[in-house]
C-alpha cells in the first residue's frame, strides 16, 4: 500500500516539477564532451596554511584540464566541500571557488552531493588550547552547519548551473534531477543524463526506494520506449560495485579498465532497488561515481558499465595524481568513449564503453 501511495505522490510531483531544465545542453557537430570533477574537498582545514594551498592546487588542476580538453559540460560529482571543516557563513564562498574555473570559461555544469558536502562541523581539538577559536563572531550562527538545500539554492544562482533541487517527496536527498541533451540539429533528445543524491553526511549513505521509484517514473516519462541512451551519475558507489571490483592493490584485468586500484570499494550502506531497475533498462549505458579516491576503474555489470571518476581535488585523502574522467559522446550512431586526463598531461584508461 505504501509503495502505491508513494508512486502516486512521486508521479504527481514529476508532473508539477518538470524533470528537465529550461536550458538544455546540446551536441556540437555530433559530439558532446563532459569533464567529471570528483572529490574536490574545498575548505579543508581552512585555518591552516595547507588548506587554502590545497584549494589553489585543485583550481589549478581543473583549469588545466578545462583548457586542454575544452569540454561542453562539467559535472561536479560530489564532495565539492569538506563541510565538516567549514563554518556556515563561508561554505558558499568555498562553493564559488570550486566552480570558478568552470564559470570563468563559460561552461555549463551540474552538481550532485556527496557525503562531505553537508557533514556537521567537527571542532578541532587544538582550538581548545591557548590560541582559542580563530575569528569567532556571532557564535550561535557560525557553527550551525550548512544544508544540502542551502547549497543547491546557492548553486542555482549561477546562470551556468543546470543543477536542480529534486522533488520534496525525496527529502532528505536533494540533488535528484534529469537533463536532456539536445541533438546537434535541436530536433530531438540525443541522450539523457540522470543525477541522484546518494546520501551521506546529514543522513545515511543510500539511494532510497523512493528515489528508485522516482527514477523509474521519470525515465519512463522522458524515454518511454528506452530508445534514447541514458547515463547516470551519483557520488557513493552502490553495492554492485563491490560485486565487480578487481581485487584491491592488484593489477586491473580485462574486461575492467583503469589505472589505479589501491583500496576496497566503500559502498552505500544498503541497496533499495535502483541497481535492479538500471540493469533491466536497456537504454542505461553507464553509472559514474566518485567517493573512493584510490580507484578510477570501469567494470562491466550485466549490460552496463560501472565506473569511478578520478580524484580531482587536493583536499581529501591520498597522494595519487589528480585528474578527471572525460566522457566523449558521439551522437550518430551513439558511442561513449572515456579516458582519464591527469594533471601532468598524461592520458590513461582510454576505453570505448559503448
Tab-separated table of C-alpha atoms in Angstrom:
chain	number	residue	atom	x	y	z
A	1	UNK	CA	0.000	0.000	0.000
A	2	UNK	CA	2.730	2.467	0.966
A	3	UNK	CA	4.589	1.801	-2.301
A	4	UNK	CA	1.451	2.567	-4.304
A	5	UNK	CA	0.815	5.796	-2.375
A	6	UNK	CA	4.434	6.826	-2.795
A	7	UNK	CA	4.396	6.093	-6.521
A	8	UNK	CA	1.252	8.214	-6.911
A	9	UNK	CA	2.837	11.077	-4.949
A	10	UNK	CA	6.042	10.913	-6.953
A	11	UNK	CA	4.123	10.733	-10.217
A	12	UNK	CA	2.189	13.912	-9.409
A	13	UNK	CA	5.405	15.597	-8.278
A	14	UNK	CA	7.052	14.795	-11.598
A	15	UNK	CA	4.184	16.486	-13.404
A	16	UNK	CA	4.339	19.549	-11.156
A	17	UNK	CA	8.117	19.843	-11.329
A	18	UNK	CA	9.473	19.053	-14.815
A	19	UNK	CA	12.478	16.747	-14.752
A	20	UNK	CA	14.495	18.856	-17.177
A	21	UNK	CA	15.851	22.374	-17.099
A	22	UNK	CA	14.587	25.114	-19.394
A	23	UNK	CA	18.084	25.454	-20.855
A	24	UNK	CA	19.286	22.223	-22.412
A	25	UNK	CA	22.867	21.241	-23.186
A	26	UNK	CA	23.410	20.327	-26.823
A	27	UNK	CA	25.643	18.246	-29.045
A	28	UNK	CA	28.039	20.247	-31.231
A	29	UNK	CA	28.996	18.701	-34.568
A	30	UNK	CA	27.583	15.417	-33.276
A	31	UNK	CA	29.969	15.365	-30.286
A	32	UNK	CA	29.394	16.208	-26.631
A	33	UNK	CA	32.268	16.139	-24.167
A	34	UNK	CA	31.847	16.025	-20.368
A	35	UNK	CA	34.506	16.517	-17.686
A	36	UNK	CA	33.829	14.853	-14.328
A	37	UNK	CA	35.372	16.557	-11.287
A	38	UNK	CA	35.072	14.406	-8.172
A	39	UNK	CA	36.061	14.859	-4.534
A	40	UNK	CA	37.411	18.409	-4.680
A	41	UNK	CA	37.058	18.915	-0.906
A	42	UNK	CA	37.301	22.696	-0.870
A	43	UNK	CA	37.622	24.322	2.544
A	44	UNK	CA	39.543	21.523	4.200
A	45	UNK	CA	41.484	22.839	7.231
A	46	UNK	CA	40.891	26.403	6.118
A	47	UNK	CA	42.530	27.759	9.289
A	48	UNK	CA	45.931	26.265	8.405
A	49	UNK	CA	48.249	27.208	5.524
A	50	UNK	CA	47.997	23.863	3.767
A	51	UNK	CA	44.189	24.024	3.466
A	52	UNK	CA	43.991	27.130	1.229
A	53	UNK	CA	47.056	25.860	-0.671
A	54	UNK	CA	45.188	22.659	-1.497
A	55	UNK	CA	42.237	24.681	-2.801
A	56	UNK	CA	44.530	26.675	-5.097
A	57	UNK	CA	46.007	23.434	-6.417
A	58	UNK	CA	42.528	21.992	-7.029
A	59	UNK	CA	41.626	25.071	-9.070
A	60	UNK	CA	44.893	24.735	-10.995
A	61	UNK	CA	44.090	21.096	-11.845
A	62	UNK	CA	40.618	21.946	-13.114
A	63	UNK	CA	41.847	24.972	-15.071
A	64	UNK	CA	44.450	22.858	-16.846
A	65	UNK	CA	42.005	20.080	-17.704
A	66	UNK	CA	39.353	22.519	-18.923
A	67	UNK	CA	41.864	24.307	-21.157
A	68	UNK	CA	43.239	21.085	-22.641
A	69	UNK	CA	40.020	19.094	-23.029
A	70	UNK	CA	37.625	22.004	-23.720
A	71	UNK	CA	34.504	20.126	-22.546
A	72	UNK	CA	30.972	21.192	-23.421
A	73	UNK	CA	29.728	20.356	-19.936
A	74	UNK	CA	31.100	19.759	-16.434
A	75	UNK	CA	29.695	17.526	-13.712
A	76	UNK	CA	30.744	18.081	-10.098
A	77	UNK	CA	30.387	14.550	-8.780
A	78	UNK	CA	30.076	15.197	-5.047
A	79	UNK	CA	32.270	16.088	-2.070
A	80	UNK	CA	32.755	19.515	-3.554
A	81	UNK	CA	33.266	20.748	0.007
A	82	UNK	CA	34.693	19.355	3.209
A	83	UNK	CA	31.808	20.792	5.211
A	84	UNK	CA	32.969	19.274	8.476
A	85	UNK	CA	35.811	21.821	8.330
A	86	UNK	CA	33.647	24.792	7.338
A	87	UNK	CA	31.760	27.303	9.411
A	88	UNK	CA	28.412	28.053	7.839
A	89	UNK	CA	28.914	31.680	6.696
A	90	UNK	CA	31.803	30.764	4.419
A	91	UNK	CA	30.513	27.488	2.920
A	92	UNK	CA	29.012	29.192	-0.135
A	93	UNK	CA	32.215	31.152	-0.779
A	94	UNK	CA	34.122	27.870	-0.980
A	95	UNK	CA	31.482	26.506	-3.342
A	96	UNK	CA	32.065	29.552	-5.554
A	97	UNK	CA	35.789	28.814	-5.529
A	98	UNK	CA	35.094	25.253	-6.604
A	99	UNK	CA	33.050	26.263	-9.662
A	100	UNK	CA	35.151	29.336	-10.533
A	101	UNK	CA	37.388	27.724	-13.181
A	102	UNK	CA	34.338	26.324	-14.985
A	103	UNK	CA	32.426	29.586	-14.630
A	104	UNK	CA	35.309	31.697	-15.971
A	105	UNK	CA	35.330	29.583	-19.137
A	106	UNK	CA	31.579	29.938	-19.614
A	107	UNK	CA	30.980	26.172	-19.421
A	108	UNK	CA	27.618	24.961	-18.055
A	109	UNK	CA	27.618	22.447	-15.222
A	110	UNK	CA	25.519	20.284	-12.913
A	111	UNK	CA	26.253	19.114	-9.373
A	112	UNK	CA	25.364	16.183	-7.150
A	113	UNK	CA	26.055	15.973	-3.436
A	114	UNK	CA	28.463	13.700	-1.631
A	115	UNK	CA	28.804	12.638	1.979
A	116	UNK	CA	31.063	15.580	2.902
A	117	UNK	CA	29.054	18.436	1.398
A	118	UNK	CA	26.720	18.904	4.361
A	119	UNK	CA	28.562	17.000	7.095
A	120	UNK	CA	28.240	18.649	10.503
A	121	UNK	CA	31.130	20.840	11.603
A	122	UNK	CA	33.760	18.927	13.584
A	123	UNK	CA	35.508	21.011	16.217
A	124	UNK	CA	39.322	20.760	16.006
A	125	UNK	CA	40.688	19.855	19.420
A	126	UNK	CA	43.550	22.337	19.034
A	127	UNK	CA	41.021	25.192	19.119
A	128	UNK	CA	40.584	24.476	22.819
A	129	UNK	CA	44.224	25.212	23.560
A	130	UNK	CA	45.719	28.551	24.444
A	131	UNK	CA	45.196	30.035	20.944
A	132	UNK	CA	41.420	29.619	21.143
A	133	UNK	CA	38.861	29.538	18.363
A	134	UNK	CA	40.023	31.621	15.354
A	135	UNK	CA	37.914	34.545	14.200
A	136	UNK	CA	34.814	33.861	16.251
A	137	UNK	CA	31.867	36.223	15.917
A	138	UNK	CA	28.148	35.544	16.310
A	139	UNK	CA	28.994	32.085	17.569
A	140	UNK	CA	25.413	30.857	17.669
A	141	UNK	CA	25.195	31.266	13.874
A	142	UNK	CA	28.779	30.428	12.993
A	143	UNK	CA	28.785	26.685	13.574
A	144	UNK	CA	25.247	25.635	12.774
A	145	UNK	CA	26.303	23.801	9.607
A	146	UNK	CA	25.037	24.154	6.035
A	147	UNK	CA	22.272	22.090	4.450
A	148	UNK	CA	22.026	20.453	1.052
A	149	UNK	CA	19.055	22.694	0.226
A	150	UNK	CA	21.075	25.829	1.016
A	151	UNK	CA	23.955	24.661	-1.142
A	152	UNK	CA	21.627	23.816	-4.018
A	153	UNK	CA	19.903	27.205	-3.842
A	154	UNK	CA	23.317	28.858	-3.958
A	155	UNK	CA	24.444	26.738	-6.916
A	156	UNK	CA	21.271	27.543	-8.855
A	157	UNK	CA	22.010	31.279	-8.599
A	158	UNK	CA	24.718	30.751	-11.191
A	159	UNK	CA	23.317	31.217	-14.693
A	160	UNK	CA	25.575	28.438	-15.979
A	161	UNK	CA	24.353	25.894	-13.424
A	162	UNK	CA	21.779	23.374	-14.634
A	163	UNK	CA	21.566	21.729	-11.212
A	164	UNK	CA	18.112	21.287	-9.739
A	165	UNK	CA	16.560	20.573	-6.384
A	166	UNK	CA	14.602	17.360	-6.746
A	167	UNK	CA	11.017	16.681	-5.652
A	168	UNK	CA	10.356	17.374	-1.970
A	169	UNK	CA	8.942	13.883	-1.581
A	170	UNK	CA	12.509	12.560	-1.935
A	171	UNK	CA	13.791	14.544	1.067
A	172	UNK	CA	16.313	14.398	2.714
A	173	UNK	CA	18.017	13.693	-0.628
A	174	UNK	CA	18.174	16.824	-2.792
A	175	UNK	CA	20.244	16.502	-5.992
A	176	UNK	CA	17.811	14.330	-7.970
A	177	UNK	CA	17.103	15.530	-11.500
A	178	UNK	CA	17.422	14.716	-15.196
A	179	UNK	CA	18.826	16.682	-18.119
A	180	UNK	CA	18.012	16.027	-21.748
A	181	UNK	CA	20.928	16.723	-24.091
A	182	UNK	CA	19.637	18.037	-27.408
A	183	UNK	CA	20.778	16.661	-30.733
A	184	UNK	CA	23.074	18.787	-32.903
A	185	UNK	CA	20.114	19.801	-35.077
A	186	UNK	CA	17.988	20.638	-31.994
A	187	UNK	CA	15.170	18.454	-33.311
A	188	UNK	CA	15.338	15.683	-30.724
A	189	UNK	CA	16.903	14.458	-27.494
A	190	UNK	CA	20.183	12.642	-28.154
A	191	UNK	CA	20.968	11.425	-24.622
A	192	UNK	CA	19.523	11.790	-21.119
A	193	UNK	CA	21.669	12.400	-18.039
A	194	UNK	CA	20.273	11.416	-14.627
A	195	UNK	CA	21.599	12.696	-11.312
A	196	UNK	CA	20.875	11.031	-7.974
A	197	UNK	CA	21.772	12.005	-4.414
A	198	UNK	CA	23.490	9.022	-2.784
A	199	UNK	CA	23.272	10.488	0.714
A	200	UNK	CA	25.824	10.593	3.486
A	201	UNK	CA	26.754	13.467	5.744
A	202	UNK	CA	23.491	14.503	7.352
A	203	UNK	CA	21.748	11.165	6.675
A	204	UNK	CA	22.672	7.563	5.710
A	205	UNK	CA	24.709	6.763	2.587
A	206	UNK	CA	21.977	5.307	0.427
A	207	UNK	CA	19.789	5.749	-2.652
A	208	UNK	CA	16.315	5.213	-1.244
A	209	UNK	CA	13.423	3.168	-2.557
A	210	UNK	CA	11.637	6.495	-3.136
A	211	UNK	CA	14.462	7.648	-5.404
A	212	UNK	CA	14.377	4.356	-7.301
A	213	UNK	CA	10.634	4.749	-7.877
A	214	UNK	CA	11.196	8.375	-8.924
A	215	UNK	CA	13.868	7.346	-11.443
A	216	UNK	CA	11.588	4.698	-12.892
A	217	UNK	CA	8.741	7.215	-13.261
A	218	UNK	CA	10.868	9.976	-14.796
A	219	UNK	CA	12.770	7.712	-17.187
A	220	UNK	CA	9.520	6.115	-18.353
A	221	UNK	CA	8.093	9.582	-18.980
A	222	UNK	CA	11.142	11.005	-20.781
A	223	UNK	CA	12.125	7.826	-22.628
A	224	UNK	CA	9.094	5.513	-22.708
A	225	UNK	CA	10.495	3.127	-25.316
A	226	UNK	CA	14.053	3.192	-23.907
A	227	UNK	CA	15.430	4.175	-27.303
A	228	UNK	CA	17.422	7.204	-26.112
A	229	UNK	CA	20.781	6.401	-24.447
A	230	UNK	CA	20.904	7.212	-20.718
A	231	UNK	CA	23.846	7.842	-18.365
A	232	UNK	CA	23.576	8.052	-14.575
A	233	UNK	CA	25.667	9.972	-12.033
A	234	UNK	CA	25.868	9.874	-8.236
A	235	UNK	CA	28.636	10.056	-5.624
A	236	UNK	CA	28.864	6.927	-3.441
A	237	UNK	CA	29.201	3.588	-5.272
A	238	UNK	CA	26.389	1.104	-4.942
A	239	UNK	CA	26.889	-2.398	-3.591
A	240	UNK	CA	27.051	-3.624	-7.194
A	241	UNK	CA	30.486	-2.007	-7.447
A	242	UNK	CA	31.701	-4.441	-4.804
A	243	UNK	CA	30.492	-7.357	-6.949
A	244	UNK	CA	32.554	-6.332	-9.983
A	245	UNK	CA	35.554	-4.810	-8.180
A	246	UNK	CA	39.058	-6.007	-9.047
A	247	UNK	CA	40.964	-7.262	-6.013
A	248	UNK	CA	42.485	-4.209	-4.286
A	249	UNK	CA	46.177	-3.455	-4.869
A	250	UNK	CA	46.380	-5.913	-7.756
A	251	UNK	CA	46.577	-5.151	-11.491
A	252	UNK	CA	43.291	-4.281	-13.176
A	253	UNK	CA	42.485	-7.052	-15.637
A	254	UNK	CA	40.163	-7.153	-18.640
A	255	UNK	CA	37.263	-6.633	-19.032
A	256	UNK	CA	37.809	-3.884	-16.438
A	257	UNK	CA	39.818	-0.818	-17.460
A	258	UNK	CA	41.632	1.607	-15.167
A	259	UNK	CA	44.942	2.877	-13.819
A	260	UNK	CA	44.632	2.912	-10.014
A	261	UNK	CA	43.199	0.219	-7.757
A	262	UNK	CA	44.611	0.992	-4.336
A	263	UNK	CA	41.677	0.425	-1.988
A	264	UNK	CA	38.469	-1.521	-1.475
A	265	UNK	CA	35.165	-0.091	-2.656
A	266	UNK	CA	33.433	1.903	0.104
A	267	UNK	CA	29.807	1.376	-0.931
A	268	UNK	CA	26.440	2.682	0.174
A	269	UNK	CA	25.044	1.117	3.314
A	270	UNK	CA	22.141	-0.659	1.599
A	271	UNK	CA	20.516	-1.336	-1.758
A	272	UNK	CA	16.837	-0.437	-2.257
A	273	UNK	CA	16.199	-1.265	-5.895
A	274	UNK	CA	17.996	1.275	-8.055
A	275	UNK	CA	20.533	-1.193	-9.480
A	276	UNK	CA	17.833	-3.708	-10.342
A	277	UNK	CA	15.949	-1.011	-12.256
A	278	UNK	CA	19.071	0.219	-14.063
A	279	UNK	CA	20.296	-3.240	-15.024
A	280	UNK	CA	16.936	-4.121	-16.584
A	281	UNK	CA	16.691	-0.888	-18.577
A	282	UNK	CA	18.495	-1.412	-21.869
A	283	UNK	CA	18.906	2.319	-22.519
A	284	UNK	CA	21.131	2.812	-19.437
A	285	UNK	CA	24.729	2.589	-20.613
A	286	UNK	CA	26.830	3.513	-17.577
A	287	UNK	CA	26.903	4.780	-13.992
A	288	UNK	CA	29.667	7.147	-12.814
A	289	UNK	CA	30.612	7.756	-9.173
A	290	UNK	CA	33.367	9.303	-7.058
A	291	UNK	CA	33.984	8.802	-3.318
A	292	UNK	CA	36.899	6.315	-3.491
A	293	UNK	CA	39.974	8.467	-4.146
A	294	UNK	CA	42.199	5.472	-4.876
A	295	UNK	CA	40.045	3.932	-7.611
A	296	UNK	CA	39.435	5.022	-11.212
A	297	UNK	CA	38.375	1.811	-12.945
A	298	UNK	CA	35.391	0.894	-15.112
A	299	UNK	CA	33.960	-2.641	-14.973
A	300	UNK	CA	31.013	-4.193	-16.800
A	301	UNK	CA	27.953	-5.108	-14.766
A	302	UNK	CA	25.322	-7.065	-16.678
A	303	UNK	CA	24.598	-4.867	-19.743
A	304	UNK	CA	26.019	-1.594	-18.431
A	305	UNK	CA	29.280	-0.171	-17.084
A	306	UNK	CA	30.073	0.835	-13.517
A	307	UNK	CA	32.794	3.484	-13.450
A	308	UNK	CA	34.688	5.620	-10.992
A	309	UNK	CA	35.744	9.126	-11.891
A	310	UNK	CA	39.165	10.303	-10.671
A	311	UNK	CA	40.094	12.175	-7.507
A	312	UNK	CA	40.288	15.757	-8.814
A	313	UNK	CA	40.936	17.810	-5.681
A	314	UNK	CA	43.955	18.210	-3.453
A	315	UNK	CA	41.653	18.010	-0.446
A	316	UNK	CA	40.775	14.603	0.948
A	317	UNK	CA	42.944	11.547	1.480
A	318	UNK	CA	45.503	10.073	-0.926
A	319	UNK	CA	48.517	11.333	-2.859
A	320	UNK	CA	47.755	9.838	-6.268
A	321	UNK	CA	47.987	12.195	-9.255
A	322	UNK	CA	44.874	14.311	-9.558
A	323	UNK	CA	42.822	14.408	-12.711
A	324	UNK	CA	39.383	13.999	-14.233
A	325	UNK	CA	37.445	11.388	-16.124
A	326	UNK	CA	36.456	12.631	-19.556
A	327	UNK	CA	33.396	11.354	-21.423
A	328	UNK	CA	33.178	11.865	-25.170
A	329	UNK	CA	29.712	11.168	-26.551
A	330	UNK	CA	29.146	10.660	-30.286
A	331	UNK	CA	25.616	11.298	-31.481
A	332	UNK	CA	25.045	9.058	-34.534
A	333	UNK	CA	25.424	6.206	-34.078
A	334	UNK	CA	25.684	6.691	-30.328
A	335	UNK	CA	29.098	6.000	-28.842
A	336	UNK	CA	30.525	6.634	-25.384
A	337	UNK	CA	34.302	6.854	-25.125
A	338	UNK	CA	36.157	7.695	-21.930
A	339	UNK	CA	39.637	8.405	-20.603
A	340	UNK	CA	41.421	9.877	-17.595
A	341	UNK	CA	43.281	13.163	-18.038
A	342	UNK	CA	45.878	13.716	-15.301
A	343	UNK	CA	47.305	16.998	-14.057
A	344	UNK	CA	50.729	16.112	-15.504
A	345	UNK	CA	49.305	15.814	-19.023
A	346	UNK	CA	49.142	12.021	-19.115
A	347	UNK	CA	46.089	10.396	-20.692
A	348	UNK	CA	45.285	6.924	-19.403
A	349	UNK	CA	42.486	4.334	-19.258
A	350	UNK	CA	41.220	5.077	-22.770
A	351	UNK	CA	38.222	2.859	-23.413
A	352	UNK	CA	35.123	2.508	-25.545
A	353	UNK	CA	32.159	1.949	-23.220
A	354	UNK	CA	29.510	1.909	-25.956
